Structures are given as structure tokens and as C-alpha cells.
Amino acid sequence: MALYDKILILTGAGMSAESGLGTFRDKNGIWSHYNVDEVATPEGFKENPQRSHDFYNYRRGLHAKAEPNKAHKALARLEADYPGDVVIVTQNIDDLHEASGSNKVIHMHGQLDLARCGVCDFIYDFPYETMSVDHSCPSCMRAGQQRPDVVWFGEAPYHMEEIQKELANCFLFLSIGTSGSVYPAAGFVNMARKTGAHTVELNLEPSVGAVQFHEVHEGKATDIVPRYVDRLMHEADIARKLVMN
């Protein structure tokens, strides 16, 4: 490991599951209780916006109570103490990375504490309140077209150009708590490998794309993420001492 190399970390629902936010595609995940087409697509919102609001209001309630777990805190420690850059790309719409102290976070699926106007595209803070069809945009004052600033199925993820640049310049790519089945994020590992990065999956169980990684480690995020961060910091300390000598 060379000093000052960039680490790029992709995080998914498994990262925040132990904070009480649940996962999506497991047997008892969120999508086993809700019809994704009804609550998380532009078509579902157009058909019945209040139904979609009710779903996200429920999730806002969960997010308001959630706190960063040991895995979030370990990544914040890595960013603070590692001698190179550490960038997090998250599929999660919570703010637990920021709450734990991470600063370089890219939200590719948006953030639940933001809202977006469907009329004028104005994006504004919406910190864990109840949203309804009666809510008005603070910019254009129109009601009925306000929505959470999250990426729905059928919509393009945010910040893809920036993410591609980060993938092209990392020496280590970590994927934590992801199903490996949702694109374009599922393709990040191959993009990183093509530029020569070492790739590592940290997951409760191997994802559908686990064979594409150089290393796969299984376990709870709160166990394996702090352990892997300790390993990285130990390797960085060794590299520093070799340079100094």
C-alpha cells in the first residue's frame, strides 16, 4: 500500500440495518411489505401521491430515531486518520454517515431530509417532517407536486460523473452492505478493477456479484467494518514507518 492513495467506499442498506433502518431485498426487507411500483416510482406517485408520502413519512420517522452504528463510526475514523483520501458513495438516503463525522459523502440516491419541487425543481431542506399533497414549495409556492429528493426506480442516480471519476482514481474499492443487484452501483466493482483497484466486499452474506471481488468478508457490518478499518490503519502505519526509514 502506498501512502496517500484514495479509498472509495460504496455503502448500501446493510450499512444502516443495525441502526434500525432495515434492508430492502431480503426475505423480510422493506419491499416484502410494500409494492415498489406504488410507492417508489414516478408513475406510482402520479397515480396516488399521498400513498407515496405515507411510505416516506413512515421512513422519516425511523430515520429520526436512528443513530450511527459502529460501522458508520469506523468509516468516519478511517476518513479522519487515514493518510490518503477516503470517499463514501452511498445508496442510502439517511444521514448516518454525516452524523458519525464523515465529510466526503456522495448520495447517489438522494437524501430523505431534502425535498424537491416537481414544478420548478427547487431542492430544499425537509428535516424529518410529515409531507403531504398539501405541502407547498417555498420557492414557487405551488402545492401538490412536492416529493422527497430521492431517486425512484426508473430515474437516473445522482452525481454519476463525479462517481466515475472517483472510481477511476481509487486504489482500493470497498463495497459494504449492498445486494449487488442494483445497477449502476452493481457495476462499480468492474469499473474499479479495470483501473487496477483492489476490490473488497464486506457483507452479511456474499452478494450476487461477490465473485467479482478480490476479497469477500462475511459478517455483521458492526463487526467486520471496524475490523477491516483497523487492518487498513495498521497497513498504513507500516507503510509510513518504511518511508521514514
Short mmCIF file of N, CA and C in Angstrom, two decimals, residues 82-190:
data_model
loop_
_atom_site.label_atom_id
_atom_site.label_comp_id
_atom_site.label_asym_id
_atom_site.label_seq_id
_atom_site.Cartn_x
_atom_site.Cartn_y
_atom_site.Cartn_z
N TYR A 82 -6.76 8.16 8.17
CA TYR A 82 -6.02 7.57 7.05
C TYR A 82 -5.24 8.67 6.32
N PRO A 83 -4.00 8.42 5.91
CA PRO A 83 -3.18 9.46 5.29
C PRO A 83 -3.59 9.85 3.87
N GLY A 84 -4.48 9.11 3.25
CA GLY A 84 -4.97 9.46 1.92
C GLY A 84 -6.43 9.85 1.95
N ASP A 85 -7.00 10.05 0.77
CA ASP A 85 -8.41 10.41 0.68
C ASP A 85 -9.31 9.20 0.91
N VAL A 86 -10.42 9.42 1.58
CA VAL A 86 -11.45 8.42 1.76
C VAL A 86 -12.77 9.05 1.33
N VAL A 87 -13.39 8.46 0.32
CA VAL A 87 -14.64 8.98 -0.22
C VAL A 87 -15.71 7.91 -0.11
N ILE A 88 -16.88 8.28 0.38
CA ILE A 88 -18.01 7.36 0.51
C ILE A 88 -19.06 7.69 -0.54
N VAL A 89 -19.45 6.68 -1.30
CA VAL A 89 -20.61 6.78 -2.19
C VAL A 89 -21.69 5.91 -1.57
N THR A 90 -22.79 6.51 -1.20
CA THR A 90 -23.83 5.72 -0.53
C THR A 90 -25.11 5.64 -1.34
N GLN A 91 -25.70 4.45 -1.32
CA GLN A 91 -27.02 4.25 -1.90
C GLN A 91 -28.11 4.60 -0.89
N ASN A 92 -27.72 4.83 0.35
CA ASN A 92 -28.67 5.09 1.41
C ASN A 92 -29.13 6.55 1.39
N ILE A 93 -30.38 6.76 1.77
CA ILE A 93 -30.93 8.12 1.79
C ILE A 93 -30.96 8.70 3.20
N ASP A 94 -30.34 8.01 4.15
CA ASP A 94 -30.23 8.54 5.51
C ASP A 94 -28.99 9.43 5.63
N ASP A 95 -28.83 10.06 6.79
CA ASP A 95 -27.69 10.95 7.02
C ASP A 95 -26.74 10.40 8.07
N LEU A 96 -26.71 9.09 8.23
CA LEU A 96 -25.93 8.50 9.31
C LEU A 96 -24.42 8.59 9.09
N HIS A 97 -23.98 8.61 7.84
CA HIS A 97 -22.55 8.83 7.61
C HIS A 97 -22.14 10.22 8.10
N GLU A 98 -22.92 11.22 7.74
CA GLU A 98 -22.60 12.58 8.18
C GLU A 98 -22.72 12.70 9.70
N ALA A 99 -23.72 12.06 10.28
CA ALA A 99 -23.92 12.14 11.73
C ALA A 99 -22.76 11.50 12.49
N SER A 100 -22.08 10.55 11.85
CA SER A 100 -20.95 9.89 12.51
C SER A 100 -19.65 10.67 12.34
N GLY A 101 -19.66 11.68 11.48
CA GLY A 101 -18.46 12.50 11.29
C GLY A 101 -17.83 12.44 9.92
N SER A 102 -18.37 11.63 9.01
CA SER A 102 -17.83 11.57 7.65
C SER A 102 -18.21 12.84 6.90
N ASN A 103 -17.25 13.36 6.14
CA ASN A 103 -17.48 14.61 5.40
C ASN A 103 -17.55 14.42 3.89
N LYS A 104 -16.83 13.45 3.38
CA LYS A 104 -16.78 13.23 1.92
C LYS A 104 -17.77 12.13 1.55
N VAL A 105 -19.04 12.52 1.46
CA VAL A 105 -20.12 11.56 1.21
C VAL A 105 -20.88 12.00 -0.04
N ILE A 106 -21.04 11.06 -0.97
CA ILE A 106 -21.80 11.31 -2.19
C ILE A 106 -23.08 10.48 -2.12
N HIS A 107 -24.23 11.14 -2.13
CA HIS A 107 -25.52 10.45 -2.05
C HIS A 107 -26.05 10.21 -3.46
N MET A 108 -25.83 9.02 -3.98
CA MET A 108 -26.23 8.76 -5.37
C MET A 108 -27.74 8.55 -5.52
N HIS A 109 -28.44 8.27 -4.42
CA HIS A 109 -29.89 8.07 -4.47
C HIS A 109 -30.65 9.18 -3.75
N GLY A 110 -29.97 10.29 -3.48
CA GLY A 110 -30.63 11.41 -2.83
C GLY A 110 -30.65 11.30 -1.32
N GLN A 111 -31.41 12.21 -0.69
CA GLN A 111 -31.47 12.28 0.77
C GLN A 111 -32.90 12.52 1.22
N LEU A 112 -33.32 11.78 2.22
CA LEU A 112 -34.69 11.88 2.70
C LEU A 112 -34.94 13.17 3.47
N ASP A 113 -33.89 13.83 3.94
CA ASP A 113 -34.09 15.09 4.66
C ASP A 113 -34.08 16.29 3.72
N LEU A 114 -34.20 16.01 2.42
CA LEU A 114 -34.38 17.06 1.42
C LEU A 114 -35.67 16.80 0.65
N ALA A 115 -36.23 17.87 0.11
CA ALA A 115 -37.43 17.75 -0.72
C ALA A 115 -37.17 18.44 -2.05
N ARG A 116 -37.94 18.03 -3.06
CA ARG A 116 -37.79 18.62 -4.40
C ARG A 116 -39.15 18.95 -4.97
N CYS A 117 -39.24 20.12 -5.56
CA CYS A 117 -40.49 20.55 -6.18
C CYS A 117 -40.61 19.96 -7.57
N GLY A 118 -41.73 19.32 -7.85
CA GLY A 118 -41.97 18.75 -9.16
C GLY A 118 -42.32 19.76 -10.22
N VAL A 119 -42.52 21.01 -9.81
CA VAL A 119 -42.86 22.08 -10.75
C VAL A 119 -41.61 22.84 -11.18
N CYS A 120 -40.85 23.35 -10.21
CA CYS A 120 -39.70 24.20 -10.52
C CYS A 120 -38.35 23.54 -10.22
N ASP A 121 -38.35 22.30 -9.69
CA ASP A 121 -37.13 21.54 -9.39
C ASP A 121 -36.32 22.14 -8.24
N PHE A 122 -36.90 23.03 -7.47
CA PHE A 122 -36.20 23.60 -6.33
C PHE A 122 -36.01 22.53 -5.26
N ILE A 123 -34.78 22.41 -4.75
CA ILE A 123 -34.45 21.45 -3.70
C ILE A 123 -34.24 22.20 -2.40
N TYR A 124 -34.86 21.71 -1.33
CA TYR A 124 -34.82 22.43 -0.06
C TYR A 124 -34.81 21.46 1.12
N ASP A 125 -34.37 21.97 2.26
CA ASP A 125 -34.30 21.15 3.47
C ASP A 125 -35.70 20.73 3.91
N PHE A 126 -35.81 19.48 4.30
CA PHE A 126 -37.07 18.97 4.82
C PHE A 126 -36.75 17.97 5.91
N PRO A 127 -36.32 18.45 7.08
CA PRO A 127 -35.77 17.58 8.12
C PRO A 127 -36.82 16.81 8.93
N TYR A 128 -37.14 15.64 8.44
CA TYR A 128 -37.95 14.70 9.20
C TYR A 128 -39.28 15.27 9.67
N GLU A 129 -40.00 15.86 8.74
CA GLU A 129 -41.36 16.31 8.99
C GLU A 129 -42.31 15.48 8.15
N THR A 130 -43.59 15.67 8.36
CA THR A 130 -44.59 14.95 7.58
C THR A 130 -44.89 15.71 6.29
N MET A 131 -44.78 15.03 5.15
CA MET A 131 -45.08 15.64 3.87
C MET A 131 -46.43 15.14 3.37
N SER A 132 -47.20 16.04 2.73
CA SER A 132 -48.50 15.66 2.19
C SER A 132 -48.72 16.36 0.86
N VAL A 133 -49.82 16.03 0.22
CA VAL A 133 -50.15 16.66 -1.06
C VAL A 133 -50.45 18.14 -0.89
N ASP A 134 -50.68 18.57 0.33
CA ASP A 134 -50.98 19.99 0.58
C ASP A 134 -49.73 20.84 0.76
N HIS A 135 -48.57 20.17 0.85
CA HIS A 135 -47.33 20.90 1.10
C HIS A 135 -46.98 21.77 -0.11
N SER A 136 -46.51 23.00 0.15
CA SER A 136 -46.17 23.95 -0.91
C SER A 136 -44.67 24.15 -1.03
N CYS A 137 -44.22 24.43 -2.23
CA CYS A 137 -42.82 24.73 -2.49
C CYS A 137 -42.48 26.11 -1.93
N PRO A 138 -41.40 26.26 -1.18
CA PRO A 138 -41.03 27.58 -0.64
C PRO A 138 -40.52 28.54 -1.71
N SER A 139 -40.27 28.01 -2.92
CA SER A 139 -39.79 28.87 -4.00
C SER A 139 -40.92 29.35 -4.91
N CYS A 140 -41.65 28.40 -5.52
CA CYS A 140 -42.71 28.79 -6.46
C CYS A 140 -44.09 28.80 -5.82
N MET A 141 -44.17 28.31 -4.58
CA MET A 141 -45.41 28.31 -3.79
C MET A 141 -46.49 27.37 -4.33
N ARG A 142 -46.13 26.49 -5.24
CA ARG A 142 -47.11 25.55 -5.77
C ARG A 142 -47.26 24.37 -4.83
N ALA A 143 -48.46 23.87 -4.69
CA ALA A 143 -48.73 22.71 -3.84
C ALA A 143 -49.07 21.50 -4.71
N GLY A 144 -48.98 20.31 -4.11
CA GLY A 144 -49.39 19.09 -4.79
C GLY A 144 -48.31 18.38 -5.56
N GLN A 145 -47.15 19.03 -5.77
CA GLN A 145 -46.08 18.42 -6.56
C GLN A 145 -44.77 18.31 -5.78
N GLN A 146 -44.86 18.34 -4.45
CA GLN A 146 -43.66 18.21 -3.64
C GLN A 146 -43.37 16.73 -3.38
N ARG A 147 -42.10 16.37 -3.40
CA ARG A 147 -41.70 14.97 -3.23
C ARG A 147 -40.37 14.91 -2.49
N PRO A 148 -40.04 13.78 -1.89
CA PRO A 148 -38.71 13.66 -1.29
C PRO A 148 -37.65 13.70 -2.39
N ASP A 149 -36.51 14.28 -2.08
CA ASP A 149 -35.43 14.35 -3.07
C ASP A 149 -34.64 13.05 -3.05
N VAL A 150 -35.32 12.00 -3.47
CA VAL A 150 -34.71 10.67 -3.57
C VAL A 150 -34.90 10.16 -5.00
N VAL A 151 -34.00 9.26 -5.39
CA VAL A 151 -34.06 8.69 -6.73
C VAL A 151 -35.00 7.49 -6.71
N TRP A 152 -36.05 7.58 -7.50
CA TRP A 152 -37.01 6.48 -7.61
C TRP A 152 -36.61 5.52 -8.72
N PHE A 153 -37.20 4.34 -8.69
CA PHE A 153 -36.96 3.37 -9.75
C PHE A 153 -37.39 3.98 -11.09
N GLY A 154 -36.53 3.83 -12.06
CA GLY A 154 -36.78 4.42 -13.37
C GLY A 154 -36.14 5.78 -13.55
N GLU A 155 -35.52 6.33 -12.48
CA GLU A 155 -34.84 7.61 -12.55
C GLU A 155 -33.33 7.41 -12.50
N ALA A 156 -32.59 8.35 -13.04
CA ALA A 156 -31.13 8.25 -13.07
C ALA A 156 -30.53 8.65 -11.72
N PRO A 157 -29.56 7.87 -11.22
CA PRO A 157 -28.89 8.24 -9.98
C PRO A 157 -28.19 9.59 -10.10
N TYR A 158 -27.95 10.21 -8.98
CA TYR A 158 -27.26 11.50 -8.93
C TYR A 158 -25.74 11.31 -9.00
N HIS A 159 -25.07 12.35 -9.45
CA HIS A 159 -23.60 12.51 -9.32
C HIS A 159 -22.80 11.42 -10.03
N MET A 160 -23.33 10.83 -11.10
CA MET A 160 -22.63 9.72 -11.74
C MET A 160 -21.29 10.14 -12.35
N GLU A 161 -21.21 11.32 -12.89
CA GLU A 161 -19.94 11.76 -13.47
C GLU A 161 -18.86 11.87 -12.39
N GLU A 162 -19.24 12.42 -11.26
CA GLU A 162 -18.30 12.53 -10.14
C GLU A 162 -17.89 11.16 -9.63
N ILE A 163 -18.85 10.25 -9.52
CA ILE A 163 -18.57 8.90 -9.04
C ILE A 163 -17.62 8.17 -9.99
N GLN A 164 -17.83 8.31 -11.27
CA GLN A 164 -16.96 7.66 -12.25
C GLN A 164 -15.53 8.16 -12.15
N LYS A 165 -15.36 9.45 -11.87
CA LYS A 165 -14.02 9.99 -11.68
C LYS A 165 -13.37 9.40 -10.44
N GLU A 166 -14.16 9.26 -9.38
CA GLU A 166 -13.61 8.67 -8.14
C GLU A 166 -13.22 7.21 -8.38
N LEU A 167 -14.03 6.46 -9.12
CA LEU A 167 -13.72 5.07 -9.43
C LEU A 167 -12.44 4.95 -10.24
N ALA A 168 -12.21 5.89 -11.11
CA ALA A 168 -11.03 5.85 -11.97
C ALA A 168 -9.75 6.18 -11.22
N ASN A 169 -9.88 6.74 -10.02
CA ASN A 169 -8.69 7.20 -9.29
C ASN A 169 -8.49 6.54 -7.93
N CYS A 170 -9.22 5.47 -7.66
CA CYS A 170 -9.03 4.81 -6.36
C CYS A 170 -8.09 3.62 -6.50
N PHE A 171 -7.37 3.33 -5.43
CA PHE A 171 -6.52 2.14 -5.42
C PHE A 171 -7.20 0.99 -4.68
N LEU A 172 -8.23 1.35 -3.86
CA LEU A 172 -8.98 0.34 -3.11
C LEU A 172 -10.46 0.69 -3.18
N PHE A 173 -11.26 -0.32 -3.55
CA PHE A 173 -12.71 -0.14 -3.62
C PHE A 173 -13.36 -1.10 -2.64
N LEU A 174 -14.12 -0.54 -1.69
CA LEU A 174 -14.84 -1.35 -0.71
C LEU A 174 -16.33 -1.26 -1.00
N SER A 175 -17.01 -2.38 -0.94
CA SER A 175 -18.46 -2.41 -1.07
C SER A 175 -19.02 -3.00 0.22
N ILE A 176 -19.86 -2.23 0.91
CA ILE A 176 -20.34 -2.63 2.23
C ILE A 176 -21.86 -2.65 2.26
N GLY A 177 -22.43 -3.81 2.60
CA GLY A 177 -23.86 -3.91 2.84
C GLY A 177 -24.72 -3.71 1.62
N THR A 178 -24.27 -4.15 0.46
CA THR A 178 -25.05 -4.00 -0.77
C THR A 178 -25.49 -5.35 -1.30
N SER A 179 -26.60 -5.35 -2.03
CA SER A 179 -27.11 -6.60 -2.60
C SER A 179 -26.36 -7.01 -3.85
N GLY A 180 -25.72 -6.03 -4.50
CA GLY A 180 -25.00 -6.32 -5.74
C GLY A 180 -25.92 -6.57 -6.92
N SER A 181 -27.19 -6.18 -6.79
CA SER A 181 -28.16 -6.46 -7.86
C SER A 181 -28.77 -5.21 -8.47
N VAL A 182 -28.40 -4.03 -7.95
CA VAL A 182 -28.98 -2.78 -8.44
C VAL A 182 -27.93 -2.00 -9.22
N TYR A 183 -28.21 -1.77 -10.48
CA TYR A 183 -27.29 -1.00 -11.32
C TYR A 183 -27.71 0.46 -11.35
N PRO A 184 -26.74 1.36 -11.51
CA PRO A 184 -25.36 1.12 -11.92
C PRO A 184 -24.39 0.74 -10.79
N ALA A 185 -24.82 0.83 -9.54
CA ALA A 185 -23.90 0.58 -8.43
C ALA A 185 -23.28 -0.82 -8.48
N ALA A 186 -24.05 -1.81 -8.95
CA ALA A 186 -23.53 -3.18 -9.03
C ALA A 186 -22.37 -3.29 -10.01
N GLY A 187 -22.25 -2.34 -10.91
CA GLY A 187 -21.16 -2.37 -11.88
C GLY A 187 -19.92 -1.62 -11.43
N PHE A 188 -19.96 -0.98 -10.27
CA PHE A 188 -18.81 -0.20 -9.82
C PHE A 188 -17.58 -1.07 -9.60
N VAL A 189 -17.77 -2.30 -9.14
CA VAL A 189 -16.63 -3.15 -8.87
C VAL A 189 -15.83 -3.42 -10.14
N ASN A 190 -16.51 -3.66 -11.25
CA ASN A 190 -15.80 -3.90 -12.51
C ASN A 190 -15.12 -2.64 -13.01
#
